[in-house]
XYZ file of C-alpha atoms in Angstrom:
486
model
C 101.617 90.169 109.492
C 104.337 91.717 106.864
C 107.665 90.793 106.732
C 109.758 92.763 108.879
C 113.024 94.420 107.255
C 115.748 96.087 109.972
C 118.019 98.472 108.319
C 120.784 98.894 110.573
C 123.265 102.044 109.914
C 127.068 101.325 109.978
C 128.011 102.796 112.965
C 124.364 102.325 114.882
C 126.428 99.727 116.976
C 128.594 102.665 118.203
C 125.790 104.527 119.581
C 125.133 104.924 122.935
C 124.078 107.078 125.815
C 127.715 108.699 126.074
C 127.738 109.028 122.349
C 129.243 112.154 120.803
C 126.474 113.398 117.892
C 127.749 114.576 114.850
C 126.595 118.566 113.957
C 123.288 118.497 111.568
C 124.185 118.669 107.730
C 124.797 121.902 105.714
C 121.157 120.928 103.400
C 119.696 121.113 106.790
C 116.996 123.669 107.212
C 115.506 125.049 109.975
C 112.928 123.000 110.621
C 115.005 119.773 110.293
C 117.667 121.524 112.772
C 115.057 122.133 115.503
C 113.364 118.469 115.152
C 116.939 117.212 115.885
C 117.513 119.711 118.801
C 114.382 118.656 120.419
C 115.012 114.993 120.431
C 118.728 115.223 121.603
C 116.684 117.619 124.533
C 114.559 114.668 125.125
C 117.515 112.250 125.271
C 119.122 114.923 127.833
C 116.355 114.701 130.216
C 116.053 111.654 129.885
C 112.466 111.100 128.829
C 113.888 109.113 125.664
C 116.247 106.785 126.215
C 119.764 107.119 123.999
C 119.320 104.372 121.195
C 115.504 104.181 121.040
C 114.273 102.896 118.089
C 111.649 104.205 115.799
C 109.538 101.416 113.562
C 108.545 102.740 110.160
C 105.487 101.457 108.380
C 106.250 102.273 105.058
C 105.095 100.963 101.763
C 108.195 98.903 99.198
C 108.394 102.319 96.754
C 108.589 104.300 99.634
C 111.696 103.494 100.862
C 114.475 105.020 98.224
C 112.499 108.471 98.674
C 112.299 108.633 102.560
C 115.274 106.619 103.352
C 117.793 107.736 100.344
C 119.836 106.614 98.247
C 122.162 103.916 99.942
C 119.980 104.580 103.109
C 122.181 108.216 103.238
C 119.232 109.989 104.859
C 118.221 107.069 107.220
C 122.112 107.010 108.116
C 122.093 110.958 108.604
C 119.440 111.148 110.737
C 120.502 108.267 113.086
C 123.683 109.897 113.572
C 121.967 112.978 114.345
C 120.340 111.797 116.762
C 121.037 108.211 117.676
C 117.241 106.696 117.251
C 117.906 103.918 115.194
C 114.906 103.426 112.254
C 113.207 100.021 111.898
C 111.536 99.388 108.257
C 108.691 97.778 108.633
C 107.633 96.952 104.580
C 103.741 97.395 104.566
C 101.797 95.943 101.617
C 99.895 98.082 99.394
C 96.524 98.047 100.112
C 94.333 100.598 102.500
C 97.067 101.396 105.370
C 93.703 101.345 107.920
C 94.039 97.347 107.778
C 97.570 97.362 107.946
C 96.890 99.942 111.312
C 94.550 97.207 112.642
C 96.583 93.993 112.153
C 100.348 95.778 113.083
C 99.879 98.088 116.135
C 104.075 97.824 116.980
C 104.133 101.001 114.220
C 105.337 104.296 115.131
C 104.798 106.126 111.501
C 103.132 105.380 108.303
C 102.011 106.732 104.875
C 98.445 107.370 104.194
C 96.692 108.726 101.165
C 94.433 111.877 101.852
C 91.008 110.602 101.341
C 91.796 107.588 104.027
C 92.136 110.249 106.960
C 88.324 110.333 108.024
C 88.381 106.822 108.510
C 91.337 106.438 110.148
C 90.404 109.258 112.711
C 87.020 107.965 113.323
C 88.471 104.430 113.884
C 91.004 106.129 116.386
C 93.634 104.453 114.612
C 96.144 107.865 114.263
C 96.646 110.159 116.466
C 96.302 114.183 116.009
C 99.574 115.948 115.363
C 97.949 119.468 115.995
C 99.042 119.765 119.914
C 102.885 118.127 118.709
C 102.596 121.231 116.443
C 102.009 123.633 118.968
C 104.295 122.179 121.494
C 107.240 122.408 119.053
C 106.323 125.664 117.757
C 105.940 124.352 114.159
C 103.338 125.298 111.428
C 102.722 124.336 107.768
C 104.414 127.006 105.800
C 102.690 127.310 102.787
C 105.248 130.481 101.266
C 105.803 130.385 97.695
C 109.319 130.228 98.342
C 109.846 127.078 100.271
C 106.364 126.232 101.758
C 104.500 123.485 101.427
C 102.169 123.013 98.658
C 98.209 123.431 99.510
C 98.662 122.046 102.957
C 95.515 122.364 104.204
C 94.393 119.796 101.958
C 97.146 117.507 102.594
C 96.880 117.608 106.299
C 93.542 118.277 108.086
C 89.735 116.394 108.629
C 87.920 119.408 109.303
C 89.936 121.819 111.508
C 92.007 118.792 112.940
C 95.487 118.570 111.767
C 96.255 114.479 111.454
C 98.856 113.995 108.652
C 102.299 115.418 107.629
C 102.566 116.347 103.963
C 105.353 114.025 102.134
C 103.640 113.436 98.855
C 101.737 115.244 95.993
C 99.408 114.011 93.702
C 97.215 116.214 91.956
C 95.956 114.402 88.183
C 98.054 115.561 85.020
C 96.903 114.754 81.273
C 99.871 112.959 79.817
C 99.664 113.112 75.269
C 102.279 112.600 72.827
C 103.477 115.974 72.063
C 105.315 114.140 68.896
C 102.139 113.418 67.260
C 100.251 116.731 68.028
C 103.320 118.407 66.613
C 103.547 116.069 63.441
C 101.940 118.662 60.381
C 100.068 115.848 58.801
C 98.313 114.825 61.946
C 97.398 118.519 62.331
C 96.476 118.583 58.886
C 93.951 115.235 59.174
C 92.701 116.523 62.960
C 91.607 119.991 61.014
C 89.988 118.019 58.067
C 88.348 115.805 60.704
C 87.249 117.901 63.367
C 87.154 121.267 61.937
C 89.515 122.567 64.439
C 93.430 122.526 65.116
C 94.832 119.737 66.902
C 95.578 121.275 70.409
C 95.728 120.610 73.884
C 92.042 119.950 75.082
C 90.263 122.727 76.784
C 87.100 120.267 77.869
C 86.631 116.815 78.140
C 84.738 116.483 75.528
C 87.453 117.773 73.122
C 90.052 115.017 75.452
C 87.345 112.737 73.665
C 87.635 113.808 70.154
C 91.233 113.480 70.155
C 92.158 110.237 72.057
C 89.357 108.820 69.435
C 91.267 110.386 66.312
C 94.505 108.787 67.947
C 93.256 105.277 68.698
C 94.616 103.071 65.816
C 95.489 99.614 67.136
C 96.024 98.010 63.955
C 99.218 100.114 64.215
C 100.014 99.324 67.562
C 98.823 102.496 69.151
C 95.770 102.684 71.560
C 93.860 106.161 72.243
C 94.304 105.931 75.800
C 95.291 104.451 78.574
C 93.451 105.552 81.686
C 92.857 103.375 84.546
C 89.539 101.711 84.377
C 90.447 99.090 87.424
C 87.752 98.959 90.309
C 89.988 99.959 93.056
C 90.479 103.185 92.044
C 87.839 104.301 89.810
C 86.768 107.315 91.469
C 90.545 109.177 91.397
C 89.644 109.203 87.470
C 86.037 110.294 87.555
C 85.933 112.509 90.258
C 87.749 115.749 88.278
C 85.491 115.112 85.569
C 82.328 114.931 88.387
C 83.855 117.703 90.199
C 84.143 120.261 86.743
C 80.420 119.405 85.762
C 79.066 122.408 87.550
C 80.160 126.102 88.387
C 81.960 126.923 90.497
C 82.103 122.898 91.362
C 80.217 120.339 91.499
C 78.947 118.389 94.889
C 78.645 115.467 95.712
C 75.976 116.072 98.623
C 73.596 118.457 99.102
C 73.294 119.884 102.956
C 71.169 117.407 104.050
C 73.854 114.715 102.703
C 71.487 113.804 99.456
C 73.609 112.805 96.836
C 73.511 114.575 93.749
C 74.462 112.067 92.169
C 71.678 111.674 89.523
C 72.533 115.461 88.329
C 72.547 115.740 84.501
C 76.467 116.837 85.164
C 77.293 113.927 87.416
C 75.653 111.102 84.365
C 77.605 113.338 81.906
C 80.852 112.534 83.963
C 80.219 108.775 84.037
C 79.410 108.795 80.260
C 82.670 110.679 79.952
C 84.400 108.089 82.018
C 82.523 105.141 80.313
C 83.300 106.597 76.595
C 87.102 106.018 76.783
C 86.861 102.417 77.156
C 86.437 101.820 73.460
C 89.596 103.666 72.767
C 91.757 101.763 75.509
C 93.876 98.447 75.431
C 92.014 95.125 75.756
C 90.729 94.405 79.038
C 91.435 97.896 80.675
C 88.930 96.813 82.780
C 89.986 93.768 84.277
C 90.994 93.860 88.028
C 94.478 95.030 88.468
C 95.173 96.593 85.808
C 96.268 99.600 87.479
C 98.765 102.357 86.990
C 101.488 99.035 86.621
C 99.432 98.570 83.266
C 98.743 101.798 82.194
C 101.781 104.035 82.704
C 104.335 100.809 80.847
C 101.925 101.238 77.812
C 102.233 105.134 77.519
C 105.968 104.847 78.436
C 106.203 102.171 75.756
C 104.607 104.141 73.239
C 101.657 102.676 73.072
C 99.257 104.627 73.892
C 98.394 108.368 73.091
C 97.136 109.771 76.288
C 96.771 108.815 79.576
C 96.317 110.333 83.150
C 98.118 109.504 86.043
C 99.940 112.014 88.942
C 103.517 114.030 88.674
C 105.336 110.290 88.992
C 104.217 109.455 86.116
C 106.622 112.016 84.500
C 109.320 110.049 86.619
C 108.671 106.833 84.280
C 108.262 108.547 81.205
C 111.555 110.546 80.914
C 113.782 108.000 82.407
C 116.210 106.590 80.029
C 114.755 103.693 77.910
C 111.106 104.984 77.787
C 110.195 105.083 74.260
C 108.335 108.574 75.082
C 111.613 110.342 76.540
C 111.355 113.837 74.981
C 108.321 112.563 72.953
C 105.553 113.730 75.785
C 103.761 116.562 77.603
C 102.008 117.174 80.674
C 99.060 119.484 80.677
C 96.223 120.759 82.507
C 93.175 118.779 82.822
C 90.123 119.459 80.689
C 87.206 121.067 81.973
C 83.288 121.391 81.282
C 82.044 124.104 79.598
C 79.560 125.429 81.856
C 76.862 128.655 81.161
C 79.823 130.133 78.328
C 82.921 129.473 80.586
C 85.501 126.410 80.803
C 85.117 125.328 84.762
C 88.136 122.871 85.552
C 89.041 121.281 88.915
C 91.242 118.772 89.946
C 91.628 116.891 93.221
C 94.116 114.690 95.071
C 94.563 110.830 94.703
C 96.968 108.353 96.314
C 99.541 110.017 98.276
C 101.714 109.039 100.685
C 101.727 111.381 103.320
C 102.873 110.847 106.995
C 100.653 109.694 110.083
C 101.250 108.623 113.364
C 98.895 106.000 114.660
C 97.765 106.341 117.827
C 99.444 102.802 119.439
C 102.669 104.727 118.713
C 105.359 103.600 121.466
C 107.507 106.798 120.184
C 104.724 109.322 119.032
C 106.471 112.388 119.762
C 110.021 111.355 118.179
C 107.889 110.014 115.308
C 106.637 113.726 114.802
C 109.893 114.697 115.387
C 111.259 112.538 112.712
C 108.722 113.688 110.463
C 109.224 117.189 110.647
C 113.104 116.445 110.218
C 112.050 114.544 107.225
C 110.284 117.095 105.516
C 111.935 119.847 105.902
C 112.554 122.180 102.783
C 116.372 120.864 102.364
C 115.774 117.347 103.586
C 112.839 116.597 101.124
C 114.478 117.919 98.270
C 117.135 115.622 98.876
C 114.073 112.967 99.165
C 112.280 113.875 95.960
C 115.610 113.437 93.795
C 116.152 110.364 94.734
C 115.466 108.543 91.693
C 112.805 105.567 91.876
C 110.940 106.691 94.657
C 107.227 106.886 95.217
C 107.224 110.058 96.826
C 107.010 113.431 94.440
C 107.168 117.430 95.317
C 105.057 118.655 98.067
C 107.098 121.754 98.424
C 107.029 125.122 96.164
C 110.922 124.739 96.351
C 111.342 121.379 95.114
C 110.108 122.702 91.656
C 113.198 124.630 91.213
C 115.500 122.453 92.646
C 118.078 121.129 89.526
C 117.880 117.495 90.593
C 114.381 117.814 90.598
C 113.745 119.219 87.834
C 115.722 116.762 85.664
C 113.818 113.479 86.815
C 110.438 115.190 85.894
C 111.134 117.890 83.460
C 110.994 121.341 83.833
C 107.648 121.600 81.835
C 106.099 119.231 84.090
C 106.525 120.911 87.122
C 105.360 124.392 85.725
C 101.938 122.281 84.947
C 102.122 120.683 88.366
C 102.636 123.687 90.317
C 99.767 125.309 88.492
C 96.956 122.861 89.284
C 97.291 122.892 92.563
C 95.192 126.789 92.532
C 91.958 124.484 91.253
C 92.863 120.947 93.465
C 89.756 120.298 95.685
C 89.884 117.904 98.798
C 90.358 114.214 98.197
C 87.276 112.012 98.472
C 84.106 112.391 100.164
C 85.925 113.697 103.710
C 83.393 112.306 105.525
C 83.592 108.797 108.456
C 83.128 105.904 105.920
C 84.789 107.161 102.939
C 85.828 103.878 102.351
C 81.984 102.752 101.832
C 80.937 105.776 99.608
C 84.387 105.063 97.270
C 83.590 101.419 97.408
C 79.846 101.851 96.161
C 81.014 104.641 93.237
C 83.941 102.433 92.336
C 81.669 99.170 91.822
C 79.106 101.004 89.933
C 80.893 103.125 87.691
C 83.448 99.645 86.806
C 79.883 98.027 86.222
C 79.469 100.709 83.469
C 82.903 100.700 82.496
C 82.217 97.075 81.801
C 79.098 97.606 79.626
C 76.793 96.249 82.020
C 74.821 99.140 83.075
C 74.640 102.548 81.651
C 75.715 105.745 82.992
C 72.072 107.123 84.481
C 72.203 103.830 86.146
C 75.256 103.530 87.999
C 74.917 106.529 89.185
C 71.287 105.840 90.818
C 72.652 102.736 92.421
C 75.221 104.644 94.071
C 72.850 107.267 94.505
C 70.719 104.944 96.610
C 73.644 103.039 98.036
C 75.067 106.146 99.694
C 71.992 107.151 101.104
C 71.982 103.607 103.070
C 75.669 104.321 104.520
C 74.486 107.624 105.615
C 71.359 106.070 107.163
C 73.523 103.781 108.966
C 76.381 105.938 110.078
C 74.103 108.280 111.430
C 72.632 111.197 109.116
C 73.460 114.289 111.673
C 76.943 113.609 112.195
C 77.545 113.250 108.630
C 76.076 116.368 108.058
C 78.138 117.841 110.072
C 81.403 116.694 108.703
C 80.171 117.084 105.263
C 79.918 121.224 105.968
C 83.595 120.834 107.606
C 84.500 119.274 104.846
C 82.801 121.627 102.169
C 84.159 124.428 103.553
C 87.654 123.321 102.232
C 86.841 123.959 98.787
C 87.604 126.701 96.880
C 89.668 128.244 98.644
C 92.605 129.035 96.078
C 90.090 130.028 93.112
């Protein structure tokens, strides 16, 4: 069990059921002003005690982002609506053990492609009916909508998460060096070609090799190559291998896996190795080791989400003003460039279904995100949580952690960002099986063609197991999700 942390607001003593609430804050927007309405509504009636307490499973680098600086938001919702938030500090691994071990949670963060599984496991609850009750919807407007929320909050046509996080992949390079003349001058010389921004992955290749000069203290790239995630940096590169995207099932849940596109993608993946620090490919070296290294100046390239932009132009990063964020390559594919991207990590919000306080943990939720709120959440500095919302790109705060320039890349690959993992019961299993394999060949001890056959033949076992109709069946829910924005 996790150590428990209670914040307790200043005046939280002074609450009771007589207790005057204060009015809801000018940056308040609609959404957030009828979440409070409906709890002080439910603390009317009666049906919610005055004083109840909410307990919030949330992960260490959660906390400045949905709690605020000096706990102002935590603070300004209490007095809102006097339900005093518990912190209850999760660690970081997959929140479905943390689900299973700590049922006393009333909200937690999940990443996208852990939904299935926690559905199927009835560990969270659907908020689709709170929805409807409440008369709420996911916006997606360009002006203050959220950001591609169908794919940050549905398993098939079941709503089960609140969007709080976004985390589609961005190429980081050192726009110092691909601005430098004589660099340009030795890329042309080397590679017949200016030095530019990489249209396909193969080009990526080229110039993270031309970059990659240890002896100086300066490594091509610095990708993650650890186990646990291995898939978040193969799958664009899997998913761009075919027009208008690649699959990674056919309808009868065969994995085309062995495709000449999917063993290209793996020998894509397994290439940059060679140009990466020593022992990339030890376990846990992470994003902790990679994004230092590129902040530090260390490396030339790297990929990571929109917070990596957060490390990289805060003062004392070697890079500050030194970097660029850019689309991700593609695979040129019958005379056209085909690139997609897809979601990783995130930290998005879901109520599990032992709840004691489900529907003021919705409430809270809603509150939390709404289009004022968050953007008061997103710019607070050191947080783990980045924009979700269309409006917290122009928002000035915003805007000055990451970088204008960053967020006009963000915002633009979210039109080619396909669902996150495999969407299907037992995504853990399939992830686990493509992570071990392609790590294998990360490590030299298999090739490419081969990893991908042992997966190949791995996944078909976990279908077999789980049962081969139903997965079927989610797999078309879940295929029907892409494309969508192309």
């Amino acid at each position: 069990m996790p150590s428990r942390k209670i914040l307790v607001p200043l005046f939280a003593a002074a609450l009771c059921a007589s207790a005057v609430l204060v009015a809801p804050a000018a940056s308040a927007g609609e959404q957030a002003f009828k979440a409070v309405a409906a709890v002080r509504k439910l603390i009317a009636s009666g049906e919610v005690p005055a004083g109840s307490r909410l307990t919030l499973g949330f992960k260490q680098g959660n906390m400045n982002a949905f709690l605020g600086n000096d706990l102002a938001l935590q603070k300004e919702w209490e007095s809102l609506t006097g339900i005093v938030l518990d912190v209850l500090i999760v660690p970081q691994q997959p929140i479905r053990e943390t689900l299973r071990s700590t049922p006393d949670i009333d909200i937690a963060v999940a990443r996208n492609h852990e939904y299935p599984d926690l559905l199927a496991d009835g560990l969270i609850t659907e908020v689709g009916p709170f929805m409807a009750e409440y008369g709420y919807r996911f916006d997606d407007n360009a002006n203050d909508g959220y950001i591609r929320p169908e794919l940050q909050s549905r398993v098939g046509e079941r709503t089960v998460a609140i969007p709080a996080d976004g985390d589609v992949v961005l190429l980081y390079l050192r726009r110092d060096l691909m601005d430098d003349a004589q660099e340009q001058a030795a890329f042309r010389k080397a590679y017949g070609r200016p030095l530019a921004v990489p249209k396909t992955w193969a080009e990526y290749e080229e110039l993270v090799r031309f970059f990659h000069r240890p002896a100086q203290g300066l490594y091509g790239v610095a990708e993650e190559r650890d186990e646990e995630g291995a898939w978040m940096n193969w799958m664009p590169r899997f998913l761009s291998s075919a027009a208008p995207h690649a699959e990674l099932f056919d309808e009868q849940m065969r994995p085309r896996l062995t495709t000449p596109g999917a063993v290209a993608a793996t020998e894509s993946y397994v290439a940059l190795v060679k140009y990466s620090p020593p022992g990339i490919t030890d376990p846990g070296r992470n994003y902790n080791f990679t994004l230092p290294l590129f902040a530090q100046g260390k490396a030339f390239a790297t990929l990571n989400t929109i917070a990596g932009a957060r490390m990289f132009n805060s003062e004392g990063s070697t890079v500050r003003g030194k970097f660029v964020a850019v689309s991700l390559p593609g695979t040129r594919v019958d005379n056209r460039i085909v690139r997609q991207n897809t979601l990783i990590y995130g930290n998005n919000l879901v109520i599990p279904r032992s709840a004691r306080n489900a529907r003021l943990a919705f409430l809270y939720a809603m509150w939390l995100t709404d289009p004022d709120v968050s953007t008061r959440s997103i710019g607070v500095a050191g947080g783990f949580a980045d924009p979700y919302r269309w409006n917290h790109l122009r928002d000035a705060r915003v805007r000055k952690i990451y970088t204008p320039e960053t967020l006009e890349t963000f915002g633009a690959e979210w039109a080619v960002t396909q669902p996150a993992g495999t969407g299907l019961r037992g995504d853990a299993l399939y992830l686990a099986a493509l992570d071990r394999n392609l790590t294998a060949a990360a490590r030299g001890e298999i090739g490419a063609q081969e990893a991908m056959s042992r997966t190949a033949t791995e996944w078909e076992q976990i279908t077999e197991k789980l049962g081969r109709a139903e997965q079927i069946r989610q797999w078309a829910e879940f295929r029907r999700q892409f494309g969508k924005r192309q």
